[in-house]
Amino acid sequence: MQYVAVRETVTVSGPASGASTSLDAPNQTGHSLEILASGPQSLIQDLGRPGLGDVGVSKAGAADTASARQANRLVGNAPGDAVIETILGGLTVRAHGELTLALAGAITPAEITTNDAGGDSTRTAPMCSPFALHDGETLTLDQPAAGLRTYLAIRGGIDVPEVLGSRSTDVMSGIGPDPLAAGVVLPIGAIEQGRTVGAAEPSTLPDAVRLGLETPALLRITGGPRHDWFTDESRTAITSQTWTVTAESNRIGVRLATDENQEAAEPLERLTADELPSEGVVAGSLQVPPSGLPVLFLADHPVTGGYPVIGVVVPDDLPIAAQLPPGTMLRFESVDPETLQPLTKTQTPITTRRS
């Protein structure tokens, strides 16, 4: 048997393939946004491409959908318009034409620079409020003071070609636009008639992230399909222990470690060493590899997995998980899958929900 790298042997020709990741698109408005620096990672994201799991394509899309929707709402876009998702600051962009922008998500100091005959002048760009970026001005994002992912929306949306019905970048499969790099010019779409610019709003970040509280962030979970593969002690430990977000986390998943400052913190142990055939997984799944350290799947998760899933984070709490930087402390709380209310002491910590 010999394995062959498919990416090196497959060729795609013609626009009918539907797999183009080019950022070049007809610019109907004549306005654009140029990337001068991309920071650690800057991606084009919308609300993803749901419904394609049966052909091996995950939903992808913005990791923090609440913040992406807020950024679009502030500039008068549709909720699913494409935005820029960037982590840990360092993004610098230049306006070509008069643009209206908004920043949401991680609380990020941002500065606008204007070049004129009298020299450069600067002003501060607000968070969670629309602002103007005039022709030739640059916007620079600093390292976030709270949170991990910042979303930049431009009125009219980023008008790059869709791939499988979405403009989002899936970092695991490589589907969608390439990660942004210096020199890329993003075309801006036409503004839909009747859409108005919004007013300033409070941040969508939870207090545990926004205020930098020392108490762990709290995520609600319901039972996973393989909770019975774990010892009673481990089924209790998943909610009784404090976990720490590691630096190996990304858009595929949040990797967790036991809190070094917590006495008697142990990795999760399985009751059985049986192999598990690959089965479907969803965003929010807490998959436990042989190390016993859970991985919380995010937007670019695989559609199937071969490790047991002990629990699933409630969908409403996934935007919180997406904003947890490395080193953040985290706890899980078991809730009833129907009411989402915390389970009482007399109820099973994690209940079985097989599909």
Short mmCIF file of C-alpha atoms in Angstrom, two decimals:
data_model
loop_
_atom_site.label_atom_id
_atom_site.label_comp_id
_atom_site.label_asym_id
_atom_site.label_seq_id
_atom_site.Cartn_x
_atom_site.Cartn_y
_atom_site.Cartn_z
CA MET A 1 0.00 0.00 0.00
CA GLN A 2 1.23 3.48 -0.83
CA TYR A 3 -0.28 6.76 0.30
CA VAL A 4 -0.35 9.71 -2.10
CA ALA A 5 -0.76 13.35 -1.05
CA VAL A 6 -3.97 14.41 -2.76
CA ARG A 7 -3.22 18.14 -2.66
CA GLU A 8 -0.11 17.52 -4.78
CA THR A 9 -1.88 15.49 -7.45
CA VAL A 10 -5.24 17.18 -7.89
CA THR A 11 -5.56 20.07 -10.33
CA VAL A 12 -8.51 22.43 -10.61
CA SER A 13 -9.30 24.29 -13.81
CA GLY A 14 -11.99 26.74 -14.74
CA PRO A 15 -14.26 28.88 -12.57
CA ALA A 16 -17.00 26.23 -12.52
CA SER A 17 -15.14 24.17 -9.91
CA GLY A 18 -16.53 26.37 -7.10
CA ALA A 19 -13.34 25.93 -5.11
CA SER A 20 -11.55 29.19 -5.79
CA THR A 21 -10.02 30.88 -2.76
CA SER A 22 -8.94 34.01 -4.61
CA LEU A 23 -9.67 37.30 -2.92
CA ASP A 24 -10.06 38.98 -6.27
CA ALA A 25 -13.67 39.86 -7.03
CA PRO A 26 -15.46 42.50 -9.11
CA ASN A 27 -15.51 45.65 -7.02
CA GLN A 28 -18.92 47.19 -7.63
CA THR A 29 -18.44 50.08 -5.21
CA GLY A 30 -14.85 51.06 -5.99
CA HIS A 31 -14.14 51.03 -2.24
CA SER A 32 -11.69 48.60 -0.67
CA LEU A 33 -9.65 47.84 2.43
CA GLU A 34 -5.93 47.14 2.10
CA ILE A 35 -4.13 44.87 4.57
CA LEU A 36 -0.84 46.45 5.67
CA ALA A 37 -0.12 43.96 8.48
CA SER A 38 -2.13 40.90 9.46
CA GLY A 39 -0.97 40.26 13.04
CA PRO A 40 -0.68 36.67 14.31
CA GLN A 41 -3.76 35.55 12.38
CA SER A 42 -6.46 37.45 10.50
CA LEU A 43 -9.20 35.61 8.61
CA ILE A 44 -12.31 36.42 6.64
CA GLN A 45 -15.34 34.96 8.43
CA ASP A 46 -19.11 35.01 8.16
CA LEU A 47 -21.66 32.72 9.83
CA GLY A 48 -20.27 29.65 8.09
CA ARG A 49 -21.51 26.91 5.76
CA PRO A 50 -23.92 24.70 7.76
CA GLY A 51 -25.52 21.54 6.44
CA LEU A 52 -22.49 19.99 4.73
CA GLY A 53 -21.34 17.61 7.45
CA ASP A 54 -22.48 14.62 5.39
CA VAL A 55 -19.82 15.45 2.80
CA GLY A 56 -17.11 16.07 5.40
CA VAL A 57 -17.28 19.87 5.51
CA SER A 58 -17.64 21.55 8.89
CA LYS A 59 -19.63 24.74 9.41
CA ALA A 60 -16.59 26.95 10.18
CA GLY A 61 -17.57 30.65 10.37
CA ALA A 62 -16.88 33.15 13.14
CA ALA A 63 -15.70 31.50 16.37
CA ASP A 64 -17.57 34.16 18.40
CA THR A 65 -20.81 34.59 16.48
CA ALA A 66 -22.24 37.04 19.01
CA SER A 67 -19.38 39.51 18.42
CA ALA A 68 -19.40 39.03 14.63
CA ARG A 69 -23.13 39.74 14.53
CA GLN A 70 -22.66 42.81 16.72
CA ALA A 71 -19.94 44.24 14.48
CA ASN A 72 -22.18 43.82 11.43
CA ARG A 73 -25.19 45.26 13.22
CA LEU A 74 -23.24 48.39 14.18
CA VAL A 75 -22.41 49.23 10.55
CA GLY A 76 -25.84 48.30 9.21
CA ASN A 77 -24.85 45.03 7.55
CA ALA A 78 -26.80 41.78 7.40
CA PRO A 79 -25.82 39.37 10.23
CA GLY A 80 -24.09 36.99 7.83
CA ASP A 81 -21.92 39.51 5.98
CA ALA A 82 -18.21 38.75 5.91
CA VAL A 83 -15.98 40.39 8.53
CA ILE A 84 -12.34 40.13 9.60
CA GLU A 85 -11.61 37.93 12.63
CA THR A 86 -8.20 38.71 14.12
CA ILE A 87 -6.42 37.52 17.26
CA LEU A 88 -4.06 39.25 19.68
CA GLY A 89 -3.80 42.54 17.78
CA GLY A 90 -1.28 43.60 15.15
CA LEU A 91 -3.79 44.09 12.33
CA THR A 92 -3.25 47.28 10.29
CA VAL A 93 -5.51 48.27 7.38
CA ARG A 94 -5.81 51.25 5.02
CA ALA A 95 -9.04 52.65 3.57
CA HIS A 96 -9.46 53.20 -0.16
CA GLY A 97 -12.55 55.35 -0.32
CA GLU A 98 -14.79 56.54 2.52
CA LEU A 99 -15.59 53.59 4.81
CA THR A 100 -17.65 52.99 7.95
CA LEU A 101 -16.21 50.38 10.32
CA ALA A 102 -16.95 48.82 13.70
CA LEU A 103 -14.93 46.72 16.16
CA ALA A 104 -16.46 44.11 18.45
CA GLY A 105 -15.31 41.12 20.48
CA ALA A 106 -12.01 41.31 22.37
CA ILE A 107 -11.50 44.76 23.91
CA THR A 108 -8.74 46.09 21.69
CA PRO A 109 -7.06 49.51 21.77
CA ALA A 110 -7.16 50.86 18.22
CA GLU A 111 -5.71 53.97 16.60
CA ILE A 112 -6.54 55.78 13.36
CA THR A 113 -3.69 57.61 11.60
CA THR A 114 -4.22 60.40 9.08
CA ASN A 115 -1.45 61.53 6.75
CA ASP A 116 -1.69 65.18 5.73
CA ALA A 117 0.58 68.02 4.74
CA GLY A 118 1.11 69.03 8.35
CA GLY A 119 2.25 65.55 9.39
CA ASP A 120 0.54 62.52 10.84
CA SER A 121 -2.31 62.92 13.28
CA THR A 122 -4.01 60.18 15.27
CA ARG A 123 -7.31 59.54 16.99
CA THR A 124 -8.73 56.62 18.92
CA ALA A 125 -11.15 54.19 17.29
CA PRO A 126 -13.98 53.16 19.64
CA MET A 127 -15.09 49.65 20.50
CA CYS A 128 -18.67 48.52 19.85
CA SER A 129 -19.53 51.74 18.02
CA PRO A 130 -19.45 52.66 14.31
CA PHE A 131 -16.73 55.05 13.15
CA ALA A 132 -15.44 56.53 9.91
CA LEU A 133 -12.18 55.55 8.24
CA HIS A 134 -11.54 58.19 5.58
CA ASP A 135 -9.79 57.60 2.29
CA GLY A 136 -6.07 56.96 2.90
CA GLU A 137 -6.37 56.64 6.67
CA THR A 138 -4.99 53.60 8.48
CA LEU A 139 -6.40 51.66 11.42
CA THR A 140 -4.05 49.76 13.74
CA LEU A 141 -5.17 47.29 16.41
CA ASP A 142 -3.09 46.82 19.54
CA GLN A 143 -3.03 43.73 21.77
CA PRO A 144 -6.42 43.16 23.42
CA ALA A 145 -6.87 44.20 27.01
CA ALA A 146 -9.52 41.48 27.42
CA GLY A 147 -10.54 38.56 25.25
CA LEU A 148 -8.83 36.92 22.29
CA ARG A 149 -10.70 37.52 19.02
CA THR A 150 -11.60 40.95 17.62
CA TYR A 151 -14.07 41.39 14.75
CA LEU A 152 -13.79 44.20 12.22
CA ALA A 153 -16.87 44.88 10.10
CA ILE A 154 -17.00 47.24 7.12
CA ARG A 155 -20.29 48.73 5.93
CA GLY A 156 -21.23 46.80 2.80
CA GLY A 157 -19.38 43.66 3.86
CA ILE A 158 -16.21 42.09 2.44
CA ASP A 159 -17.15 41.09 -1.11
CA VAL A 160 -14.87 38.11 -1.86
CA PRO A 161 -16.10 35.03 -3.78
CA GLU A 162 -18.12 32.47 -1.87
CA VAL A 163 -16.95 28.87 -1.56
CA LEU A 164 -19.75 26.35 -0.91
CA GLY A 165 -22.09 29.20 -0.06
CA SER A 166 -19.84 30.99 2.45
CA ARG A 167 -16.93 33.42 2.55
CA SER A 168 -15.53 31.93 5.77
CA THR A 169 -12.04 30.48 6.10
CA ASP A 170 -11.82 26.94 7.51
CA VAL A 171 -8.27 26.56 8.84
CA MET A 172 -8.50 22.79 9.19
CA SER A 173 -9.67 21.93 5.66
CA GLY A 174 -8.28 24.97 3.85
CA ILE A 175 -11.69 25.74 2.32
CA GLY A 176 -12.42 29.43 1.77
CA PRO A 177 -10.20 32.50 1.41
CA ASP A 178 -6.54 32.28 2.36
CA PRO A 179 -5.48 33.86 5.66
CA LEU A 180 -4.96 37.58 5.18
CA ALA A 181 -1.47 38.87 4.50
CA ALA A 182 0.15 42.25 3.85
CA GLY A 183 -0.67 43.52 0.37
CA VAL A 184 -4.12 41.91 0.07
CA VAL A 185 -6.84 44.36 -1.01
CA LEU A 186 -10.38 43.42 0.02
CA PRO A 187 -13.27 44.68 -2.13
CA ILE A 188 -16.24 46.13 -0.26
CA GLY A 189 -19.79 45.21 -1.28
CA ALA A 190 -22.71 47.47 -2.08
CA ILE A 191 -24.81 48.74 0.83
CA GLU A 192 -28.31 47.27 0.92
CA GLN A 193 -31.02 49.88 0.65
CA GLY A 194 -32.78 50.64 3.92
CA ARG A 195 -29.96 49.49 6.20
CA THR A 196 -28.84 52.17 8.64
CA VAL A 197 -25.74 52.49 10.78
CA GLY A 198 -26.36 51.45 14.37
CA ALA A 199 -25.66 53.19 17.68
CA ALA A 200 -23.00 52.29 20.25
CA GLU A 201 -23.74 49.12 22.22
CA PRO A 202 -22.34 47.41 25.33
CA SER A 203 -19.73 44.74 24.67
CA THR A 204 -20.97 41.18 24.13
CA LEU A 205 -18.05 39.76 26.13
CA PRO A 206 -19.01 38.10 29.42
CA ASP A 207 -17.84 39.76 32.62
CA ALA A 208 -15.36 36.96 33.32
CA VAL A 209 -13.54 37.88 30.08
CA ARG A 210 -14.30 41.59 29.71
CA LEU A 211 -13.39 42.59 33.26
CA GLY A 212 -10.50 40.17 33.64
CA LEU A 213 -11.90 38.68 36.84
CA GLU A 214 -9.74 36.20 38.70
CA THR A 215 -12.61 33.75 39.07
CA PRO A 216 -12.75 31.06 36.35
CA ALA A 217 -14.99 31.49 33.32
CA LEU A 218 -18.06 29.22 33.54
CA LEU A 219 -19.39 27.11 30.65
CA ARG A 220 -22.58 25.05 30.87
CA ILE A 221 -22.49 21.47 29.61
CA THR A 222 -24.97 18.68 28.94
CA GLY A 223 -24.20 14.98 28.80
CA GLY A 224 -22.08 13.55 26.03
CA PRO A 225 -22.80 10.30 24.15
CA ARG A 226 -19.82 8.49 25.79
CA HIS A 227 -19.90 9.72 29.37
CA ASP A 228 -20.25 6.10 30.50
CA TRP A 229 -16.77 5.34 29.13
CA PHE A 230 -15.30 7.26 32.10
CA THR A 231 -14.91 6.47 35.78
CA ASP A 232 -17.31 7.90 38.33
CA GLU A 233 -14.47 10.07 39.63
CA SER A 234 -13.81 11.51 36.17
CA ARG A 235 -17.49 12.21 35.51
CA THR A 236 -17.46 14.22 38.71
CA ALA A 237 -14.06 15.83 38.04
CA ILE A 238 -15.12 17.36 34.71
CA THR A 239 -17.32 19.82 36.65
CA SER A 240 -15.57 19.91 40.03
CA GLN A 241 -12.06 20.69 38.76
CA THR A 242 -10.74 23.96 37.39
CA TRP A 243 -9.17 23.72 33.94
CA THR A 244 -6.66 25.98 32.18
CA VAL A 245 -6.71 27.02 28.51
CA THR A 246 -3.39 26.10 26.85
CA ALA A 247 -1.40 27.92 24.17
CA GLU A 248 -2.07 25.03 21.73
CA SER A 249 -5.70 26.16 21.39
CA ASN A 250 -6.97 27.40 18.01
CA ARG A 251 -10.14 27.64 15.93
CA ILE A 252 -10.38 23.85 15.81
CA GLY A 253 -10.53 23.47 19.56
CA VAL A 254 -9.70 24.82 23.00
CA ARG A 255 -7.12 22.49 24.55
CA LEU A 256 -7.31 22.22 28.31
CA ALA A 257 -4.89 21.27 31.07
CA THR A 258 -5.40 20.67 34.77
CA ASP A 259 -4.90 23.76 36.91
CA GLU A 260 -1.40 23.55 38.42
CA ASN A 261 -2.54 25.50 41.50
CA GLN A 262 -5.33 23.04 42.27
CA GLU A 263 -4.63 20.17 44.64
CA ALA A 264 -5.50 16.64 43.50
CA ALA A 265 -6.34 17.79 39.95
CA GLU A 266 -6.03 14.81 37.64
CA PRO A 267 -6.62 14.05 33.95
CA LEU A 268 -9.84 12.18 33.17
CA GLU A 269 -9.66 8.38 33.23
CA ARG A 270 -11.55 5.93 31.05
CA LEU A 271 -13.21 2.73 32.22
CA THR A 272 -12.42 0.96 28.99
CA ALA A 273 -9.51 0.86 26.59
CA ASP A 274 -11.75 -0.15 23.66
CA GLU A 275 -11.32 1.57 20.32
CA LEU A 276 -14.16 3.88 19.38
CA PRO A 277 -15.28 3.92 15.72
CA SER A 278 -15.38 7.46 14.34
CA GLU A 279 -18.71 9.12 15.04
CA GLY A 280 -20.17 12.53 14.41
CA VAL A 281 -19.16 15.44 16.64
CA VAL A 282 -20.53 18.95 16.94
CA ALA A 283 -19.15 22.31 18.01
CA GLY A 284 -19.00 22.29 21.80
CA SER A 285 -18.07 18.61 22.09
CA LEU A 286 -15.66 17.84 24.94
CA GLN A 287 -13.58 15.09 23.39
CA VAL A 288 -11.09 13.30 25.64
CA PRO A 289 -7.94 11.88 23.97
CA PRO A 290 -5.67 9.30 25.70
CA SER A 291 -3.94 12.09 27.66
CA GLY A 292 -7.16 12.57 29.64
CA LEU A 293 -7.10 16.31 28.94
CA PRO A 294 -10.32 17.49 27.24
CA VAL A 295 -10.45 19.34 23.92
CA LEU A 296 -13.42 21.68 23.44
CA PHE A 297 -14.28 21.77 19.73
CA LEU A 298 -14.88 25.20 18.15
CA ALA A 299 -15.94 26.38 14.69
CA ASP A 300 -13.39 24.48 12.57
CA HIS A 301 -13.79 21.14 14.34
CA PRO A 302 -13.71 17.86 12.38
CA VAL A 303 -17.10 16.40 11.49
CA THR A 304 -16.20 13.03 13.05
CA GLY A 305 -13.95 11.95 15.89
CA GLY A 306 -12.54 8.72 17.29
CA TYR A 307 -12.18 9.73 20.94
CA PRO A 308 -15.06 9.60 23.44
CA VAL A 309 -17.08 12.77 24.11
CA ILE A 310 -17.84 13.17 27.81
CA GLY A 311 -20.01 16.29 27.51
CA VAL A 312 -21.18 19.07 25.17
CA VAL A 313 -21.03 22.80 25.87
CA VAL A 314 -24.35 24.62 25.48
CA PRO A 315 -24.32 26.47 22.09
CA ASP A 316 -25.06 29.83 23.73
CA ASP A 317 -21.79 29.54 25.69
CA LEU A 318 -19.52 28.83 22.70
CA PRO A 319 -18.84 32.56 22.06
CA ILE A 320 -17.44 32.68 25.60
CA ALA A 321 -15.15 29.73 24.89
CA ALA A 322 -13.92 31.41 21.69
CA GLN A 323 -12.74 34.46 23.67
CA LEU A 324 -10.64 32.66 26.30
CA PRO A 325 -6.93 33.44 25.83
CA PRO A 326 -4.21 30.99 26.91
CA GLY A 327 -3.82 30.83 30.67
CA THR A 328 -7.51 31.50 31.38
CA MET A 329 -9.06 29.38 34.14
CA LEU A 330 -12.26 27.56 33.20
CA ARG A 331 -14.95 25.53 34.96
CA PHE A 332 -17.88 23.50 33.63
CA GLU A 333 -21.37 23.33 35.11
CA SER A 334 -23.77 20.46 34.32
CA VAL A 335 -27.23 21.64 33.33
CA ASP A 336 -30.48 19.98 32.37
CA PRO A 337 -30.57 19.67 28.55
CA GLU A 338 -34.22 20.78 28.40
CA THR A 339 -34.26 23.72 30.83
CA LEU A 340 -30.51 24.57 30.88
CA GLN A 341 -30.86 24.96 34.64
CA PRO A 342 -28.09 23.61 36.91
CA LEU A 343 -28.60 20.02 38.03
CA THR A 344 -29.33 19.41 41.69
CA LYS A 345 -27.08 17.30 43.89
CA THR A 346 -29.51 14.38 43.60
CA GLN A 347 -29.35 14.36 39.79
CA THR A 348 -26.73 12.56 37.74
CA PRO A 349 -23.85 15.02 37.02
CA ILE A 350 -23.81 14.09 33.34
CA THR A 351 -26.75 12.38 31.69
CA THR A 352 -26.66 10.22 28.61
CA ARG A 353 -27.82 11.73 25.31
CA ARG A 354 -27.09 9.41 22.41
CA SER A 355 -27.97 10.32 18.85
#
